[in-house]
Structure formats: C-alpha cells, structure tokens
Coordinates of C-alpha atoms in Angstrom, one line a residue:
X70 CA -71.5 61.8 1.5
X71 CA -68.8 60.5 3.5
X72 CA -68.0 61.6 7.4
X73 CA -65.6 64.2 6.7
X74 CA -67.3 65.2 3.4
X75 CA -68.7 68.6 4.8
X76 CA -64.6 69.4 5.1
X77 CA -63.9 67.5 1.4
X78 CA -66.4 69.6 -0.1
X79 CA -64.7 72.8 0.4
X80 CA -62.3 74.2 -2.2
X81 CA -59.3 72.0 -2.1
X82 CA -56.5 74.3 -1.2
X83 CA -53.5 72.3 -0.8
X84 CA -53.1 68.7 -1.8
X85 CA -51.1 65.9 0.5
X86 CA -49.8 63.4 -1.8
X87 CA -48.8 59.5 -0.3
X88 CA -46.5 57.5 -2.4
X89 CA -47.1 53.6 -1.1
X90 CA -51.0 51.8 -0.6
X91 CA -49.6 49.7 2.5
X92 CA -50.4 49.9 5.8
X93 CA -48.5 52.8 6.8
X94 CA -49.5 54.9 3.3
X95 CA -53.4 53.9 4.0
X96 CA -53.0 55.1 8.2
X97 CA -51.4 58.2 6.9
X98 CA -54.4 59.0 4.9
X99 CA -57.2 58.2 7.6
X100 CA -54.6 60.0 10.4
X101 CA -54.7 63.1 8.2
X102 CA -58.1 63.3 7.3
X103 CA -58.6 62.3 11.4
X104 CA -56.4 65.4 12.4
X105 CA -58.4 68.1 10.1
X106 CA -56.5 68.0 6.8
X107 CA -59.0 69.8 4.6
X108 CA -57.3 69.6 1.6
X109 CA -57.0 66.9 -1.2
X110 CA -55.2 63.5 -0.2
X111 CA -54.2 61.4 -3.1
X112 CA -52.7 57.9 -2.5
X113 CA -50.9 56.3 -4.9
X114 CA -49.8 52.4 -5.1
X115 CA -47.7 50.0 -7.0
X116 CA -50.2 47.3 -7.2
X117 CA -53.5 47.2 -9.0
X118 CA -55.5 45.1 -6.1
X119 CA -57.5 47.6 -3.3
X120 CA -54.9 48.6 -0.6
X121 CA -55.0 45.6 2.2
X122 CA -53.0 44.2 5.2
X123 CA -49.9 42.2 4.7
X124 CA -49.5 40.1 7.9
X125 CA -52.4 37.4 6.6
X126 CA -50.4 36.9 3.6
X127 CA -48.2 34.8 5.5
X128 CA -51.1 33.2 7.2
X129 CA -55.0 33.0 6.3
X130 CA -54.6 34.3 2.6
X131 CA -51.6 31.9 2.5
X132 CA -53.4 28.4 3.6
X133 CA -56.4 29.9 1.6
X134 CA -59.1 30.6 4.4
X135 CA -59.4 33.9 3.1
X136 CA -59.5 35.2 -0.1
X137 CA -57.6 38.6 0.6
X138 CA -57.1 41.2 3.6
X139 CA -58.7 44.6 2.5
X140 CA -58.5 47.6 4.7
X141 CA -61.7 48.4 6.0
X142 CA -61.8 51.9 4.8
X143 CA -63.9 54.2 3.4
X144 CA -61.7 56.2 0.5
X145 CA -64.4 57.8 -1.0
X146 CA -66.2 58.4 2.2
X147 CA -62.8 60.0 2.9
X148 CA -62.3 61.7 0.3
X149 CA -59.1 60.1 -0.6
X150 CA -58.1 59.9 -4.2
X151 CA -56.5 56.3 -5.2
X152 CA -54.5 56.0 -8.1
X153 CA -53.3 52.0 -8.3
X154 CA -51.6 50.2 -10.7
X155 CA -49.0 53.5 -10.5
X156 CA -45.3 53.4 -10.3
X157 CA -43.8 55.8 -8.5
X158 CA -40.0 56.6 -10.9
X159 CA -39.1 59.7 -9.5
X160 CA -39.4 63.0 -7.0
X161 CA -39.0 66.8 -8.4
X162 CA -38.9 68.7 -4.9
X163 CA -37.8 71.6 -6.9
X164 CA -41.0 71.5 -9.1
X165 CA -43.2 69.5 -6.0
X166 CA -44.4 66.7 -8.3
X167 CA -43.5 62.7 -8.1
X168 CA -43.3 61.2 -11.7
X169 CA -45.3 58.0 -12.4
X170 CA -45.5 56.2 -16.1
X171 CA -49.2 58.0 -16.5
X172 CA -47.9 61.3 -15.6
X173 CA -46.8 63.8 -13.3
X174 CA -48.6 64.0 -9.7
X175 CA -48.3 67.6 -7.9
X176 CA -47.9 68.0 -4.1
X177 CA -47.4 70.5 -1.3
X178 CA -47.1 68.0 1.2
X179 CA -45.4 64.8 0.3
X180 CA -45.5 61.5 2.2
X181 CA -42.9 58.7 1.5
X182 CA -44.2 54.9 2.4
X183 CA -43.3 53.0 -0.1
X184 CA -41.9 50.2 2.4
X185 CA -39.3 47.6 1.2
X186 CA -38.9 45.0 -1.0
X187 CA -37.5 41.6 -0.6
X188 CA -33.7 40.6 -1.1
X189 CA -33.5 37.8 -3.8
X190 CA -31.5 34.9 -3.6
X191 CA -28.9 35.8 -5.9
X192 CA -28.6 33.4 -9.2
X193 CA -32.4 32.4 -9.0
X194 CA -33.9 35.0 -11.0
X195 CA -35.8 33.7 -13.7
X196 CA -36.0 29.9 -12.5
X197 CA -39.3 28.7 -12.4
X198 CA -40.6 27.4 -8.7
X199 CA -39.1 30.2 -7.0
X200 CA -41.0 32.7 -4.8
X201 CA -41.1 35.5 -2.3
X202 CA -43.6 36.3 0.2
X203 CA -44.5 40.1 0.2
X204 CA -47.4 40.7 -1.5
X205 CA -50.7 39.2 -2.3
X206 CA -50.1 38.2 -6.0
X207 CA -47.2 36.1 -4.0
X208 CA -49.4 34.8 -2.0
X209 CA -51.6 33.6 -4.6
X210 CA -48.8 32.3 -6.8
X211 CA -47.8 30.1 -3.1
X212 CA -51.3 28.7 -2.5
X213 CA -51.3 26.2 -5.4
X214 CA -47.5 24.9 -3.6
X215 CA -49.7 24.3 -0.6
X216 CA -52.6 22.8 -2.1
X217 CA -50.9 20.2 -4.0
X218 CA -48.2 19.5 -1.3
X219 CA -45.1 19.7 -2.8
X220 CA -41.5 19.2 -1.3
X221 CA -40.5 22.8 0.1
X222 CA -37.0 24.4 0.1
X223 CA -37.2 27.7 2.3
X224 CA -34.2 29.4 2.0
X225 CA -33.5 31.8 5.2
X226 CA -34.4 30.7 8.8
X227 CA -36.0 34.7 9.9
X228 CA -39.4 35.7 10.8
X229 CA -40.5 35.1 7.4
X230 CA -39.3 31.9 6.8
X231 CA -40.5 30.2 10.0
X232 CA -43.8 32.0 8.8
X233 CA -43.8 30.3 6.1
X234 CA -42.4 26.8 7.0
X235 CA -45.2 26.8 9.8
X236 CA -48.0 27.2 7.2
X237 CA -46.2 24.8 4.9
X238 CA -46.1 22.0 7.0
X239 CA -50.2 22.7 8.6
X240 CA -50.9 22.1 4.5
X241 CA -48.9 18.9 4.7
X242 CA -45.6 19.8 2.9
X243 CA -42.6 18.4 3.1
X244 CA -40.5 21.3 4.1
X245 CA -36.8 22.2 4.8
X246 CA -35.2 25.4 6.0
X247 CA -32.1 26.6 4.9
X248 CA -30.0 28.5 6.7
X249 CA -26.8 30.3 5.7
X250 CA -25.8 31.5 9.9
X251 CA -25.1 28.6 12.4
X252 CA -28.9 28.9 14.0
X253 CA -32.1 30.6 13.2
X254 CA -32.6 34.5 13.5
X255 CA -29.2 34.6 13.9
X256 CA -28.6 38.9 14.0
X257 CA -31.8 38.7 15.8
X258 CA -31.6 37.4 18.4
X259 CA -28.9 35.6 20.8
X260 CA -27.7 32.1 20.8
X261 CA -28.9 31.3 23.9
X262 CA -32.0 31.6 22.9
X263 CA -32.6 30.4 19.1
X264 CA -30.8 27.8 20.3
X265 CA -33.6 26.2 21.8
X266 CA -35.6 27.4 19.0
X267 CA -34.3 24.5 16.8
X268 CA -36.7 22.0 18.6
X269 CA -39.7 23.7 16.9
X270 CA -38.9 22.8 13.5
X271 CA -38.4 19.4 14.4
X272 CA -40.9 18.9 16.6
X273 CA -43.1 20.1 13.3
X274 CA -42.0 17.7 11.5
X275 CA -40.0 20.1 9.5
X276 CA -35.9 19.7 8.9
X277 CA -33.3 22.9 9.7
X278 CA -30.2 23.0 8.0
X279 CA -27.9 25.6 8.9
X280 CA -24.5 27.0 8.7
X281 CA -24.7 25.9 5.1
X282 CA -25.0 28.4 2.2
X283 CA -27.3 27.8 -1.1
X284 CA -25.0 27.3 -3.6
X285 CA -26.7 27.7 -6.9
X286 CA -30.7 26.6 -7.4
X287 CA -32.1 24.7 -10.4
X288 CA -35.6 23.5 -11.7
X289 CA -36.7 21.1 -8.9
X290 CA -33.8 21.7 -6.9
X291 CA -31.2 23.1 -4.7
X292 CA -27.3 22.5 -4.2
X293 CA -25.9 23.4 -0.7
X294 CA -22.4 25.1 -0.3
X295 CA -21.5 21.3 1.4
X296 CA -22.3 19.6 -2.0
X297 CA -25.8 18.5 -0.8
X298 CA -28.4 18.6 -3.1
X299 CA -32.1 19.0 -2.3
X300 CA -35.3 18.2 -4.3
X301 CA -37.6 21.2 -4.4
X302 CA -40.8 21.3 -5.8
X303 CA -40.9 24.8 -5.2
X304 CA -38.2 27.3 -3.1
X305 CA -39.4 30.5 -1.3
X306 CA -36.6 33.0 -0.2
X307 CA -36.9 34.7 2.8
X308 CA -33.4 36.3 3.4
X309 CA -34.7 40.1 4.0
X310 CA -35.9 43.1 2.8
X311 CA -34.5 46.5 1.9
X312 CA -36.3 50.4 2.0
X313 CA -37.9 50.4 -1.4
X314 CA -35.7 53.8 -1.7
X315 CA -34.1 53.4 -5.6
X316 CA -36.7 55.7 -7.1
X317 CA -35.7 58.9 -4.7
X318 CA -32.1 59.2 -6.2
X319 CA -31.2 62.3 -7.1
X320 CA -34.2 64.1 -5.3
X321 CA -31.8 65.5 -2.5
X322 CA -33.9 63.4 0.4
X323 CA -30.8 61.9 2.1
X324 CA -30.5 58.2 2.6
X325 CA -28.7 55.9 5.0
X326 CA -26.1 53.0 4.3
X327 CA -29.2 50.4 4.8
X328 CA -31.0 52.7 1.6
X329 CA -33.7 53.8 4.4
X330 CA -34.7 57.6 4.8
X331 CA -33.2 59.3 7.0
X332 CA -36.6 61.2 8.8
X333 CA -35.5 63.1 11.9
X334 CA -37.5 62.5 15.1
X335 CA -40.3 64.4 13.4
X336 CA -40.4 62.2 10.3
X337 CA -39.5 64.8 8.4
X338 CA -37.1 64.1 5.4
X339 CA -34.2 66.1 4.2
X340 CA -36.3 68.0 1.9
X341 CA -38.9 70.2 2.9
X342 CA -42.3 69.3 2.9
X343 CA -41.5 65.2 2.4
X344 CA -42.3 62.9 4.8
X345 CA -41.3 59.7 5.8
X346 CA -42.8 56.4 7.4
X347 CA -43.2 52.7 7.9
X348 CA -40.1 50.6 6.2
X349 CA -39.1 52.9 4.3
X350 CA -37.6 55.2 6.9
X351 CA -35.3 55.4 9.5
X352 CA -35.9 57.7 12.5
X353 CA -33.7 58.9 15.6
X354 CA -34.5 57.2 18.9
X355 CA -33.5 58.9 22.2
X356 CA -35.2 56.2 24.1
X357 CA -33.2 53.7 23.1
X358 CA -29.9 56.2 21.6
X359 CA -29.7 54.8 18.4
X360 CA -31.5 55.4 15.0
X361 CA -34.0 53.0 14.1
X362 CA -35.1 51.0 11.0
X363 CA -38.0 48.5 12.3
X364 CA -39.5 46.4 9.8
X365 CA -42.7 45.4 11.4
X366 CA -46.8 46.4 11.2
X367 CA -47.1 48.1 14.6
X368 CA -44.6 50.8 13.5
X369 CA -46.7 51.4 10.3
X370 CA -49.9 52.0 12.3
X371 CA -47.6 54.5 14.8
X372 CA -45.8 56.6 12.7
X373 CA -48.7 58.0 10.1
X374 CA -50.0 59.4 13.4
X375 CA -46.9 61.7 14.3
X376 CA -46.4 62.2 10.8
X377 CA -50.0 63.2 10.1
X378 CA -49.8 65.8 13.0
X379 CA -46.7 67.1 11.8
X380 CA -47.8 67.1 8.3
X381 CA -50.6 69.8 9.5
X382 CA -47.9 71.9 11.2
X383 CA -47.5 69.7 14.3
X384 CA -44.3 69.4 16.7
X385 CA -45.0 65.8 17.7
X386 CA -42.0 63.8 18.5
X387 CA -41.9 59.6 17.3
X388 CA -40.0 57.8 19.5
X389 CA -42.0 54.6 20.1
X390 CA -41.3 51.0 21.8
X391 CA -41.1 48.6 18.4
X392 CA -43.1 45.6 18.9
X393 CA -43.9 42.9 16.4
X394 CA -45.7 39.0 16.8
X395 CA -45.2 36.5 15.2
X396 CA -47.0 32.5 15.2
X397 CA -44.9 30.1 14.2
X398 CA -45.0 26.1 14.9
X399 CA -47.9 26.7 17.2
X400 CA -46.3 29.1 19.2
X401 CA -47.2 33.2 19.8
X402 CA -44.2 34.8 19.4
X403 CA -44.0 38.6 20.7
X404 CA -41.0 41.3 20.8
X405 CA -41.1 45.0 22.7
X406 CA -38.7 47.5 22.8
X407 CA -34.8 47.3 21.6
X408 CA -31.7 45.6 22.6
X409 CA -28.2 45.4 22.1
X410 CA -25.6 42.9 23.1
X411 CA -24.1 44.7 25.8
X412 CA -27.2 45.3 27.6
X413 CA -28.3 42.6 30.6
X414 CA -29.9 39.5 29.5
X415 CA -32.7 38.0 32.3
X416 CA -34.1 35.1 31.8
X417 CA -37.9 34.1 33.2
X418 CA -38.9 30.8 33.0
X419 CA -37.6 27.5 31.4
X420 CA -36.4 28.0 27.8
X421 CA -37.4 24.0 26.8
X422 CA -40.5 24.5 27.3
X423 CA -43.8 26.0 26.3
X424 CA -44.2 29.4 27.7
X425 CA -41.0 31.7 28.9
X426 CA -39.8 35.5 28.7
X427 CA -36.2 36.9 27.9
X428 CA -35.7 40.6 29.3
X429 CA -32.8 42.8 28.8
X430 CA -31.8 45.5 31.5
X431 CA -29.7 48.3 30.4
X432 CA -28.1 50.1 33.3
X433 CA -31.2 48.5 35.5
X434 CA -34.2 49.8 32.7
X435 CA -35.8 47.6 31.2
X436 CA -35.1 48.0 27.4
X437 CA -36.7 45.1 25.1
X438 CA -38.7 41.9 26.2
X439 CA -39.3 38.8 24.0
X440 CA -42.4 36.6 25.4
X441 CA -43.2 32.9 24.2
X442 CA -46.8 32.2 25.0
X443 CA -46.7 34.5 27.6
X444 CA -48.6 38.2 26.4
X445 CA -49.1 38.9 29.9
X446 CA -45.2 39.8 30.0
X447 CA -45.4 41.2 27.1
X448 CA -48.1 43.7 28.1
X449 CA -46.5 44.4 31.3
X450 CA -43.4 45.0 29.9
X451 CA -44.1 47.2 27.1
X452 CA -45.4 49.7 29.0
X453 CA -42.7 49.4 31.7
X454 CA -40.2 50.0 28.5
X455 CA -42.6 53.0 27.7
X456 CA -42.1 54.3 31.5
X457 CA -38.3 53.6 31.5
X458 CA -38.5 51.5 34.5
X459 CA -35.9 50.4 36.9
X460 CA -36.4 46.4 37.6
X461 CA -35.2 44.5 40.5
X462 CA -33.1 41.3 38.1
X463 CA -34.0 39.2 41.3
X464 CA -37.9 39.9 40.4
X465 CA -37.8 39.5 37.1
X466 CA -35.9 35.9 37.0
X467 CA -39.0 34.9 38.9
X468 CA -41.3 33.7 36.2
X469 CA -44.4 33.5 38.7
X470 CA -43.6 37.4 39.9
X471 CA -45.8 39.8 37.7
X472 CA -43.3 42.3 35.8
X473 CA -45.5 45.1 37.0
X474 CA -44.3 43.8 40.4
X475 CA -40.9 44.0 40.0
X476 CA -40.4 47.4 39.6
X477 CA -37.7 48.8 41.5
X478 CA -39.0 51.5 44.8
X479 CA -37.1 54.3 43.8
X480 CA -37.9 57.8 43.4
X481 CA -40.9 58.4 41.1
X482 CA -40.4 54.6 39.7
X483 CA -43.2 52.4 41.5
X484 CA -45.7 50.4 39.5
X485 CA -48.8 52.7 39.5
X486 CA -50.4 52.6 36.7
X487 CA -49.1 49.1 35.0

C-alpha cells in the first residue's frame, strides 16, 4: 500500500476528475492527494504513453540520450486512477460528467489541463517531412531527421524553434530558420534585444531568414514569399500554440478571444465546480494588472497547487511571477516576471557578448528580468519582482552591482531577505 493509502482505502465519497496527463494534470493529482483529498482522483490523457515531462522533448529525448521523460510518480501508490489513450469530446456540467469515445466519466470536482496544441503551418497538412514538436511520438518521429542528418527547414524563429535549430545543428544538420517578422521572437521580446540575438544562429553554423513568409511547402522543399526556394529534407513548424479549448464548447465554461479559460484569480472556471490550469487557462493578475496566458512549465507546477487547495474548499489566491528557461546555441536563457512596452527598459551588461541582463522598471518596480548566462540576476530578481521592489536604474545598469543591492532605501523596501 501506497503513502496515502490509509486515506484511499476509505469509502470514496466524492471523485475529482483531471482532464489532461501533462505536467500541470499530473501536479494537480499529487497536490490534491498532498492537501488531504480523500476521495477518488481519476486522470485522464490523450496519449497512450505513461504521463511524462515535455521540456526534454526538445532536448535529451530529441538528440536521443534518453529514451523518454516519465514522471517519477507513484499512481497507484497514490491512489490515482489513469485512464490513457482517452479523448476528452465534451463536458455536461448540468449532468457532472466529461464524454470520452469509451464512455461517460462522472465528477464532483472537475479539473481542466488539457494544455494547447500547436498552430500548423497552413497548406502543409498531409505533406510528408513535416513535423511539430509537442509530444513524444513527435519527438520520436524527429530523431531519425537527426540521426541521418538531413537539410532542415524550421519554420518560426520562437522559443521552440531556436530549441530545435540548436539540437539540429549539435546532430550535424544543415539547418535554416524561417522567419515570417523582421527578427527572431519578434512579439516577445524588443528589437533591441533579438537584435543581437541573430549572431547566435550564425555563430552555430545555422542560417536566419526573416521578414519572409513560407509561401507554400512541397516534398523536399520550401518556397519563400520572395520566390526563394529551399531544399528540405524534413520541415518542423514552430509558429505557436493555442489552449486545447474546442472540446468545452457549448459547456457554458467561458472562453477568451485567444480560446484560453477564463479561471478567475482562484482558478475557478465559469462553471461551478471546474477548474482550470497550466495552458489551458488564463487567470487575472493584480501584480502585473493584466490577465495572463503563460505558456511555460513553471506555471504548470504553480498553479495545481492553488487549484488543489481551492479544489478542497480553499481561498488561495494565484498570482505568481511567470518564469521560463530556455538553452539554445549554448546559451541559458532565463525570463521572470511580465513586461509591457511602456514599461522602463535597463540594460546590465554588454548585449554582444556572452553573459548580460535586460530589466524593466515600471513606475521604479521591478516588473520582468531576462538573464543570458547570468542566473544569479535571475534569482535575485525574481524574488525582487515577488517583493515588488523599488530599484535605483543607476544600480541596476551596473552589471557588477548585485540586484539585491540595488534596491531603493525607502520605507519598508530594503534588501532583507534577498
């Protein structure tokens, strides 16, 4: 018997129900069973493999020096019910049951996770040599692209892409990155700064093409919006991903323009007793004053926790500091907290060259940090974005001042505690 099987044992009164085996879906299951849910949990996913983590997809799965990346949990220790190989088609809040091809599933409480899905390159469905990178049957389609080093076309110059195009290249591909936007993470991030970024792909040997669309793709290659055409031995797309939200139409839980679930600060959904987190779901930030969508693995560990408590009759408030990494062309890549284009933008250190920070200020607070080979910043800052900390801009332009350090003596803002 499991750890929490003296509480599994007991008659099952009520029964949680997670739709989506991800990250997110699996934390939600340990967070509940963690917090004293002594009911049944039943989590259900779209994919037949055992639930696992997705960032080594991109990486050690990918380059093939690991065969997978399983969670390191204990279901049936748990007492967690998995049901794989299910598609989730629809949710009956009226009659508290989610319809999947082998049945109906009951609930009382409902948790949505289902994540997103990745945006295809429209007019290449159904040609041969082109992929995506979200899950691990992807992954394994990929590694045989790798292994026999073919001539890469990667079509979107994001997170993903760079991902991708860094792993490519270690295997010895020939790669090239297209990009639709004048620069790379264009929507992302400022000019100023992926503007240096360009220098990476060449310096790995890989080519960037941007401000030039894909115009149509073909067996073995691709034709640019300039007339250029490209030979491809194989084309991965990585222009995006959306909420994986279609199936909830016409259940009554509300959903945004960008198709994400509108959760409240609460997670809570529009329906009673439903749940939302991870990408699938948007949530109301006061920190930062806007609603958030964030796409990225550290929210998906943070939210099950908040959502757990409230799924147990909690009153716990989710309002974190997003942060995501990323390793690309030999560099460690990390981003806290949120920023907009009006806010201040600082800059510490030397853009060219191998380690620098970019911090924006709103109103004197430190609001987001982005750290190149410098997670010393990015520790620092995070929890100065946590504290809402005033920062002296003098300070922080210094690149050999400690943020901690530069906190501004005011009234119950000093660094204690950093």
């Amino acid at each position: 018997m499991g750890r929490y099987g003296d509480r599994v044992s007991q008659p099952s009164a009520e029964r949680a129900v997670i739709v989506g085996a991800g990250m997110a879906g699996v934390q939600t299951a340990v967070s509940l069973r963690e917090q004293g849910w002594r009911g049944d949990i039943t989590l259900i996913g779209a994919e037949p493999h055992a639930p696992y983590d997705r960032p080594p997809l991109s990486k050690s799965v990918l380059l093939g020096t690991a065969e997978g990346s399983p969670f390191d949990v204990d279901f049936n220790g748990l007492g967690v019910e998995l049901l794989l190989g299910r598609h989730v088609s629809a949710l009956s809040a009226a009659e508290r049951h989610v319809v999947t091809e082998e049945g109906l599933v009951r609930y009382d409480r409902l948790v949505l996770a289902t994540g997103a899905h990745p945006v295809a390159l429209p007019g290449s469905e159904g040609i041969p040599g082109v992929f995506m990178l979200r899950t691990l049957d992807d992954a394994a389609e990929l590694r045989p692209v790798l292994d026999e080093k073919r001539d890469v076309v990667v079509v979107g110059a994001g997170w993903i892409g760079a991902e991708f195009a860094t792993a490519a290249r270690q295997a010895g591909c020939a790669v090239t990155v297209v990009e639709a936007a004048d620069r790379p993470l264009a929507g992302v991030l400022p000019g100023s700064v992926t503007d240096h970024m360009r220098g990476w792909y060449a310096d790995a040997g890989a080519e960037l093409i941007t401000g030039t669309a894909v115009a149509a793709v073909e067996p073995g290659a691709v034709l640019l919006a300039d007339g250029r055409r490209l030979r491809a031995g194989a084309v991965v797309v990585g222009i995006g991903a959306r909420p994986a939200t279609g199936w909830l139409a016409g259940s009554g839980v509300e959903l945004g323009p960008d198709r994400s679930v509108l959760a409240d600060d609460r997670l809570r959904t529009s329906v009673a007793d439903v749940f939302a987190v991870g990408d699938c779901a948007s949530f109301p930030s006061a920190r930062f004053g806007e609603r958030l969508l964030v796409h990225h693995w550290d929210n998906a560990v943070q939210g099950p926790r908040a959502a757990a408590a409230n799924v147990l009759g909690g009153d716990e408030v989710y309002d974190p500091v997003p942060y995501f990494w990323s390793e690309q062309f030999g560099r460690f890549v990390q981003y806290a907290g949120h920023h907009s284009a009006t806010d201040t933008m600082l800059l510490r250190g030397d853009l060219t060259g191998p380690a620098w920070s970019v911090c924006w200020l709103r109103d004197g607070v430190l609001a987001a940090l982005l750290a190149v080979g410098r997670p010393r910043d990015l520790a620092q800052g995070r929890k100065l974005i946590e504290r809402g900390a005033h920062l002296d801009p003098g300070l922080v332009t210094d690149p050999a001042v400690p943020l901690k350090t530069a906190v501004q003596a005011t009234p119950g803002n000093s660094p204690a505690g950093v």
